[in-house]
Coordinates of N, CA and C in Angstrom, one line a residue:
M1 N 116.1 66.4 123.4 CA 115.7 67.4 122.2 C 114.4 68.3 122.3
K2 N 113.4 67.6 122.1 CA 112.0 68.1 122.0 C 111.6 69.1 123.4
T3 N 112.1 69.0 124.2 CA 112.1 69.5 125.6 C 112.6 71.1 125.3
K4 N 113.9 70.9 124.9 CA 114.7 72.0 124.8 C 113.7 72.9 123.2
T5 N 113.5 72.5 122.4 CA 112.8 73.2 121.6 C 111.2 73.5 121.8
I6 N 110.5 73.0 122.9 CA 109.4 73.3 123.5 C 109.6 74.6 124.3
K7 N 110.9 74.6 125.0 CA 110.8 75.8 126.1 C 111.5 76.9 125.4
H8 N 112.1 76.5 123.8 CA 112.0 77.8 123.0 C 111.3 78.4 122.9
L9 N 110.3 77.2 122.3 CA 109.2 78.1 122.0 C 108.2 78.8 122.4
I10 N 108.0 78.4 123.7 CA 107.3 78.8 125.0 C 107.8 80.4 125.5
I11 N 109.6 80.0 125.3 CA 110.0 81.5 125.7 C 109.6 82.6 124.7
A12 N 109.6 82.3 123.0 CA 109.9 83.1 122.0 C 108.3 83.2 122.4
A13 N 107.1 82.3 122.5 CA 105.8 83.0 122.6 C 105.3 83.7 123.5
S14 N 106.1 83.5 124.7 CA 105.8 84.7 125.9 C 106.3 86.0 125.8
L15 N 107.8 86.0 125.0 CA 108.5 87.3 124.7 C 107.2 88.4 123.4
V16 N 106.9 87.4 122.4 CA 106.0 88.0 121.6 C 105.0 88.5 122.4
W17 N 104.2 87.6 123.0 CA 103.2 87.9 123.9 C 103.2 89.4 124.7
V18 N 104.5 89.6 125.3 CA 104.3 90.7 126.2 C 105.1 91.8 125.6
W19 N 105.8 91.5 124.2 CA 105.9 92.6 123.2 C 104.5 93.2 122.4
S20 N 103.8 92.6 122.3 CA 103.1 93.3 121.7 C 101.7 93.4 122.9
A21 N 101.5 92.6 123.9 CA 100.9 93.5 124.8 C 101.4 95.1 124.9
G22 N 102.5 95.3 125.4 CA 103.3 96.8 125.8 C 103.1 97.6 124.5
S23 N 103.0 97.3 123.0 CA 103.1 98.0 121.9 C 101.7 98.5 122.1
L24 N 100.8 97.7 122.4 CA 99.1 97.8 122.1 C 98.6 98.6 123.0
M25 N 99.4 98.0 124.7 CA 98.2 98.8 125.6 C 98.5 100.0 125.6
A26 N 100.3 100.7 124.8 CA 100.5 102.3 125.0 C 99.7 103.1 124.1
K27 N 99.4 104.6 124.5 CA 98.6 105.2 124.3 C 99.2 105.7 122.7
P28 N 98.1 105.7 121.9 CA 98.6 106.2 120.1 C 99.1 107.3 120.4
Q29 N 99.9 107.5 119.4 CA 101.4 108.6 119.4 C 100.4 109.9 119.2
G30 N 99.5 109.7 118.1 CA 98.3 111.0 117.9 C 99.0 111.8 116.1
P31 N 98.7 112.2 115.8 CA 98.6 112.7 114.0 C 100.5 113.2 114.2
K32 N 100.5 112.6 113.1 CA 102.3 113.2 112.9 C 102.6 114.5 112.5
G33 N 101.4 115.2 112.3 CA 101.4 116.8 112.2 C 100.5 117.3 111.2
D34 N 100.2 118.3 111.6 CA 99.3 118.7 110.9 C 99.7 119.1 109.5
P35 N 99.0 118.5 108.4 CA 99.7 119.0 107.1 C 100.0 120.4 106.8
A36 N 99.3 121.7 107.3 CA 100.1 122.7 107.3 C 101.0 123.1 107.8
K37 N 101.2 122.5 108.6 CA 102.6 122.6 109.4 C 103.6 122.1 108.9
R38 N 103.1 120.8 108.4 CA 104.4 120.3 107.4 C 104.7 121.4 106.4
L39 N 103.8 121.5 105.7 CA 103.9 122.4 104.6 C 104.8 123.1 104.7
E40 N 104.3 123.9 105.6 CA 105.1 125.4 106.3 C 106.6 125.0 106.3
Q41 N 106.9 123.9 106.9 CA 108.4 123.4 107.0 C 108.7 123.2 105.7
M42 N 108.6 122.4 105.1 CA 108.7 122.1 103.9 C 109.1 123.3 103.0
S43 N 108.3 124.3 103.1 CA 108.5 126.0 102.3 C 109.6 125.8 103.0
K44 N 109.8 126.5 104.0 CA 110.7 127.2 104.5 C 112.0 126.3 104.4
V45 N 112.4 125.0 104.8 CA 113.4 124.1 104.3 C 114.0 124.3 103.0
L46 N 113.0 123.7 101.7 CA 113.0 123.6 101.0 C 113.2 124.5 99.7
K47 N 112.7 125.7 100.4 CA 112.3 127.0 100.0 C 111.7 127.1 98.8
L48 N 110.4 126.5 98.9 CA 109.9 126.1 97.9 C 109.0 127.4 97.2
T49 N 108.7 127.7 95.7 CA 108.3 128.7 95.1 C 106.6 128.4 95.8
A50 N 105.7 129.7 95.0 CA 104.6 129.6 95.6 C 103.8 128.7 94.6
D51 N 104.0 128.4 93.6 CA 103.6 127.4 92.2 C 103.7 126.2 93.7
Q52 N 105.0 126.1 93.9 CA 105.4 124.8 94.7 C 104.6 124.4 95.4
Q53 N 103.9 125.4 96.7 CA 103.5 125.4 97.7 C 102.0 124.9 97.3
T54 N 101.9 125.6 96.2 CA 100.0 125.3 95.9 C 100.1 123.8 95.5
K55 N 101.0 123.3 94.8 CA 101.1 122.2 94.4 C 101.2 121.2 95.2
M56 N 101.9 121.2 96.4 CA 102.0 120.1 97.6 C 101.0 120.3 98.0
K57 N 100.5 121.5 98.1 CA 99.2 121.7 99.7 C 98.0 120.7 98.7
A58 N 97.9 120.4 97.3 CA 97.1 119.9 96.9 C 97.8 118.2 96.9
V59 N 98.8 117.4 96.7 CA 98.9 116.4 97.2 C 98.5 116.2 98.6
F60 N 98.8 117.0 99.4 CA 98.5 116.8 101.1 C 96.8 116.7 101.1
D61 N 96.2 117.6 100.5 CA 94.7 117.8 100.4 C 94.2 116.1 100.0
K62 N 95.1 115.8 98.8 CA 94.5 114.4 98.2 C 94.7 113.3 98.7
Y63 N 95.9 113.2 99.8 CA 95.6 112.1 100.6 C 95.4 111.9 101.9
A64 N 95.2 113.3 102.5 CA 94.8 113.8 104.2 C 93.6 112.9 104.2
P65 N 92.7 112.4 103.5 CA 91.4 111.5 103.7 C 91.7 110.2 104.0
K66 N 92.4 109.6 102.7 CA 93.4 108.5 102.8 C 93.5 107.6 103.8
H67 N 95.0 108.8 104.5 CA 95.8 108.8 105.7 C 94.7 108.2 106.5
K68 N 93.6 109.5 106.6 CA 92.7 109.5 108.2 C 91.6 108.3 107.9
A69 N 91.2 108.1 107.2 CA 90.5 106.2 107.2 C 91.4 105.2 107.4
L70 N 92.8 105.0 106.8 CA 93.3 103.9 107.0 C 93.8 103.9 108.9
G71 N 94.1 105.0 109.1 CA 94.4 105.5 110.8 C 93.5 105.2 111.6
E72 N 91.9 105.4 111.1 CA 90.7 104.8 111.6 C 90.7 103.2 111.6
Q73 N 91.1 102.6 110.7 CA 91.2 101.2 110.5 C 92.4 100.8 111.5
L74 N 93.0 101.1 111.2 CA 94.2 100.7 112.4 C 93.8 100.6 113.8
K75 N 93.6 101.7 114.3 CA 92.9 102.1 115.7 C 91.9 101.1 116.0
S76 N 91.0 101.1 115.4 CA 89.8 100.0 115.5 C 90.5 98.1 115.8
R77 N 91.5 98.3 114.8 CA 91.9 96.9 114.7 C 92.7 96.8 116.4
H78 N 93.9 98.2 116.5 CA 94.5 97.9 117.7 C 93.5 97.6 118.8
E79 N 92.5 98.6 119.0 CA 91.5 98.1 119.9 C 91.2 97.0 120.0
A80 N 91.2 96.0 119.1 CA 90.7 94.7 119.2 C 91.8 93.8 119.4
M81 N 92.5 94.2 119.1 CA 93.8 93.5 119.7 C 94.3 93.8 121.7
R82 N 93.9 94.5 121.7 CA 94.0 95.1 122.9 C 92.8 94.4 124.3
K83 N 91.6 94.3 123.1 CA 90.6 93.1 124.2 C 91.2 91.5 123.9
Y84 N 91.9 91.2 122.8 CA 92.2 89.9 122.6 C 93.5 89.7 124.3
I85 N 94.0 90.9 124.0 CA 95.3 90.5 125.1 C 94.7 90.6 126.4
T86 N 93.7 91.7 127.0 CA 93.1 91.4 128.3 C 92.2 90.2 128.5
A87 N 91.8 89.9 127.5 CA 90.6 88.7 127.9 C 91.4 87.6 128.5
D88 N 90.5 86.9 129.4 CA 90.9 85.6 129.5 C 91.4 84.4 128.8
K89 N 90.8 84.3 127.9 CA 90.9 83.3 127.0 C 90.8 83.9 125.4
A90 N 91.4 84.1 124.6 CA 91.3 84.8 123.5 C 91.3 83.4 122.0
S91 N 90.9 83.4 121.3 CA 91.4 82.5 120.1 C 92.4 82.5 119.4
R92 N 93.3 81.9 119.1 CA 94.2 82.2 118.6 C 93.7 82.2 117.4
S93 N 93.3 81.7 116.3 CA 92.8 82.1 114.7 C 92.1 83.8 115.1
E94 N 91.3 84.1 116.3 CA 90.7 85.5 116.1 C 92.0 86.4 116.7
V95 N 93.1 86.3 117.2 CA 94.5 86.8 117.4 C 95.2 86.8 115.8
K96 N 95.3 85.6 115.3 CA 96.2 85.5 114.1 C 95.4 86.8 112.9
T97 N 94.3 86.7 113.1 CA 93.4 87.4 111.8 C 93.6 88.9 111.8
S98 N 93.6 88.9 113.5 CA 93.5 91.0 113.6 C 95.0 91.2 113.4
L99 N 96.3 90.5 113.9 CA 97.2 90.9 113.8 C 97.4 90.7 111.9
E100 N 96.8 89.9 111.2 CA 97.2 89.6 109.7 C 96.5 91.3 109.4
A101 N 95.5 91.6 109.7 CA 94.4 92.7 109.4 C 95.5 94.0 109.2
I102 N 96.2 94.0 110.8 CA 96.9 95.2 111.4 C 98.1 95.3 110.1
A103 N 99.0 94.1 109.8 CA 99.6 94.1 109.0 C 99.4 94.6 107.5
Q104 N 98.6 94.1 107.2 CA 98.0 94.5 105.9 C 97.6 95.9 106.1
L105 N 97.0 96.5 106.7 CA 96.8 98.1 107.1 C 98.2 98.4 107.1
K106 N 99.1 98.2 107.9 CA 100.4 98.9 107.8 C 101.1 98.8 106.6
V107 N 101.0 97.8 105.7 CA 101.6 97.8 104.4 C 100.6 98.6 103.7
E108 N 99.7 99.1 103.6 CA 98.7 100.0 102.7 C 98.9 101.5 103.1
K109 N 99.6 101.5 104.4 CA 99.8 102.9 105.0 C 100.9 103.2 104.4
G110 N 101.9 102.0 104.3 CA 103.2 102.3 103.7 C 103.3 102.6 102.4
L111 N 102.7 102.0 101.8 CA 102.7 101.9 100.3 C 101.9 103.6 99.9
L112 N 100.6 104.2 100.7 CA 100.2 105.4 100.4 C 101.4 106.4 100.5
R113 N 102.1 106.3 101.5 CA 102.9 106.9 102.0 C 104.0 107.1 100.7
Y114 N 104.3 106.1 100.1 CA 105.6 106.0 99.2 C 104.8 106.8 97.9
D115 N 103.6 106.6 97.7 CA 102.6 107.1 96.4 C 102.7 108.7 97.0
Q116 N 102.5 109.2 97.9 CA 102.2 110.4 98.1 C 103.8 111.3 97.9
G117 N 104.8 110.3 98.4 CA 106.1 111.0 98.5 C 106.6 110.8 96.9
Q118 N 106.0 110.1 96.3 CA 106.6 109.9 94.6 C 106.3 111.4 93.6
E119 N 104.5 111.6 94.4 CA 104.0 112.7 93.7 C 105.0 114.2 94.2
M120 N 105.0 114.1 95.1 CA 105.7 115.3 96.3 C 107.1 115.6 95.1
K121 N 108.1 114.4 95.0 CA 109.2 114.6 94.9 C 109.1 115.2 93.3
A122 N 107.9 114.8 92.8 CA 107.7 115.4 91.2 C 107.5 116.6 91.0
I123 N 107.0 117.4 92.3 CA 107.3 118.7 92.3 C 108.7 119.7 92.6
L124 N 109.2 118.9 93.2 CA 110.8 119.5 93.8 C 111.5 119.4 92.3
T125 N 112.6 120.2 92.5 CA 113.7 120.5 91.6 C 114.8 119.6 91.8
P126 N 115.3 119.4 90.8 CA 116.4 118.2 91.5 C 117.5 118.5 92.6
A127 N 117.6 119.8 92.8 CA 118.5 120.2 94.0 C 117.3 119.9 95.1
Q128 N 116.1 120.3 94.9 CA 115.7 120.4 96.0 C 115.4 118.7 96.8
R129 N 115.0 117.8 95.6 CA 114.9 116.6 95.8 C 116.2 115.8 96.6
Q130 N 117.4 116.5 96.1 CA 118.2 116.2 96.6 C 118.6 116.3 98.1
Q131 N 118.0 117.6 98.3 CA 117.7 118.2 100.1 C 116.8 117.1 100.8
W132 N 116.0 117.0 100.1 CA 114.8 116.1 100.6 C 115.1 115.0 101.4
K133 N 115.8 114.3 100.2 CA 116.7 113.2 100.3 C 117.2 113.1 101.6
D134 N 118.6 113.7 101.3 CA 119.2 114.4 102.6 C 118.5 114.2 103.7
M135 N 117.8 115.1 104.1 CA 116.4 115.5 105.1 C 115.9 114.0 105.3
M136 N 115.5 113.1 104.6 CA 115.3 112.2 105.1 C 115.9 110.8 105.6
Q137 N 116.8 111.1 105.1 CA 118.1 110.4 105.1 C 118.4 110.5 107.1
K138 N 118.5 111.9 107.2 CA 119.1 112.0 108.7 C 117.7 111.7 109.3
R139 N 116.8 112.0 109.1 CA 115.4 111.4 109.9 C 115.2 109.9 110.0
M140 N 116.0 109.1 109.3 CA 115.7 107.3 109.5 C 116.8 107.3 110.3
D141 N 117.9 107.5 110.0 CA 119.2 107.7 111.2 C 118.7 108.3 112.7
H142 N 118.2 109.4 112.8 CA 117.6 109.6 114.0 C 116.9 108.4 114.7
M143 N 116.0 108.0 113.9 CA 114.9 107.7 114.5 C 115.6 106.0 114.5
R144 N 116.6 105.3 114.0 CA 117.4 104.3 114.0 C 117.5 104.6 115.4
D145 N 118.7 105.4 115.8 CA 119.5 105.6 117.0 C 118.1 105.8 118.4
R146 N 117.4 106.1 118.1 CA 116.3 106.0 119.0 C 116.2 105.4 119.2
R147 N 115.6 104.2 118.6 CA 115.2 102.5 118.7 C 116.5 102.3 119.3
K148 N 117.6 102.6 119.1 CA 118.7 101.6 119.8 C 119.0 102.5 121.4
G149 N 118.1 103.8 121.5 CA 118.5 103.9 122.9 C 118.9 105.0 123.1
D150 N 119.7 105.9 121.7 CA 120.4 107.2 121.8 C 119.2 108.0 121.7
F151 N 119.2 108.8 122.4 CA 118.4 109.9 122.5 C 119.0 111.5 122.5
K152 N 119.5 111.7 121.4 CA 120.0 113.1 121.2 C 119.3 114.4 121.3
K153 N 119.6 114.9 122.2 CA 118.9 116.3 122.2 C 119.1 117.1 121.1
G154 N 118.1 118.0 121.1 CA 117.8 118.8 119.7 C 116.5 118.4 119.2
P155 N 116.3 119.2 118.2 CA 115.0 119.3 117.3 C 115.1 118.5 116.6
R156 N 114.0 117.4 116.1 CA 114.3 116.4 114.6 C 114.9 116.8 113.7
P157 N 115.9 116.2 112.6 CA 116.2 116.7 111.4 C 115.1 116.9 110.7
G158 N 115.8 118.6 110.0 CA 114.4 118.9 109.2 C 114.0 120.4 110.0
K159 N 114.1 120.1 111.2 CA 113.0 121.1 112.2 C 114.0 122.2 112.6
T160 N 113.2 123.9 112.7 CA 114.2 124.0 113.5 C 113.6 124.9 114.6
N161 N 114.3 125.3 115.6 CA 113.7 126.0 117.1 C 113.5 127.0 116.9
Q162 N 111.9 127.3 117.3 CA 111.5 128.8 117.1 C 111.3 129.2 118.3

């Protein structure tokens, strides 16, 4: 019984190590889009008024430095993890601390996106909020399908071919 449990633990640890090494060694994806382009796209899709565009730009401008700072911190932590993964011997406690820091930064980034989204939704009319909600649901469905390996051709939801 103990041997079986130990084997399972070794296999699980190996899989986690391989998975984390692969994802951490991958090149960063780059910025998720220029805020000006995102605002332009939102303006087209949601048919924002000039006043709404001004308010949305203010929200983007407010959150951009915060997103950038968190992104830089995450990049730094991921680089530290790459060093641990490629090192001959890394301290388990150092790896744990680094992974916890990465997780915390991801939580902070998610909360920042949530706060920004709430401010943006407050600018929209009820019809625009529903349209945005539908667009976000399509985007989440698309991302889920991509994770499953169902790579559909065509632009992301909310994007138009130009």
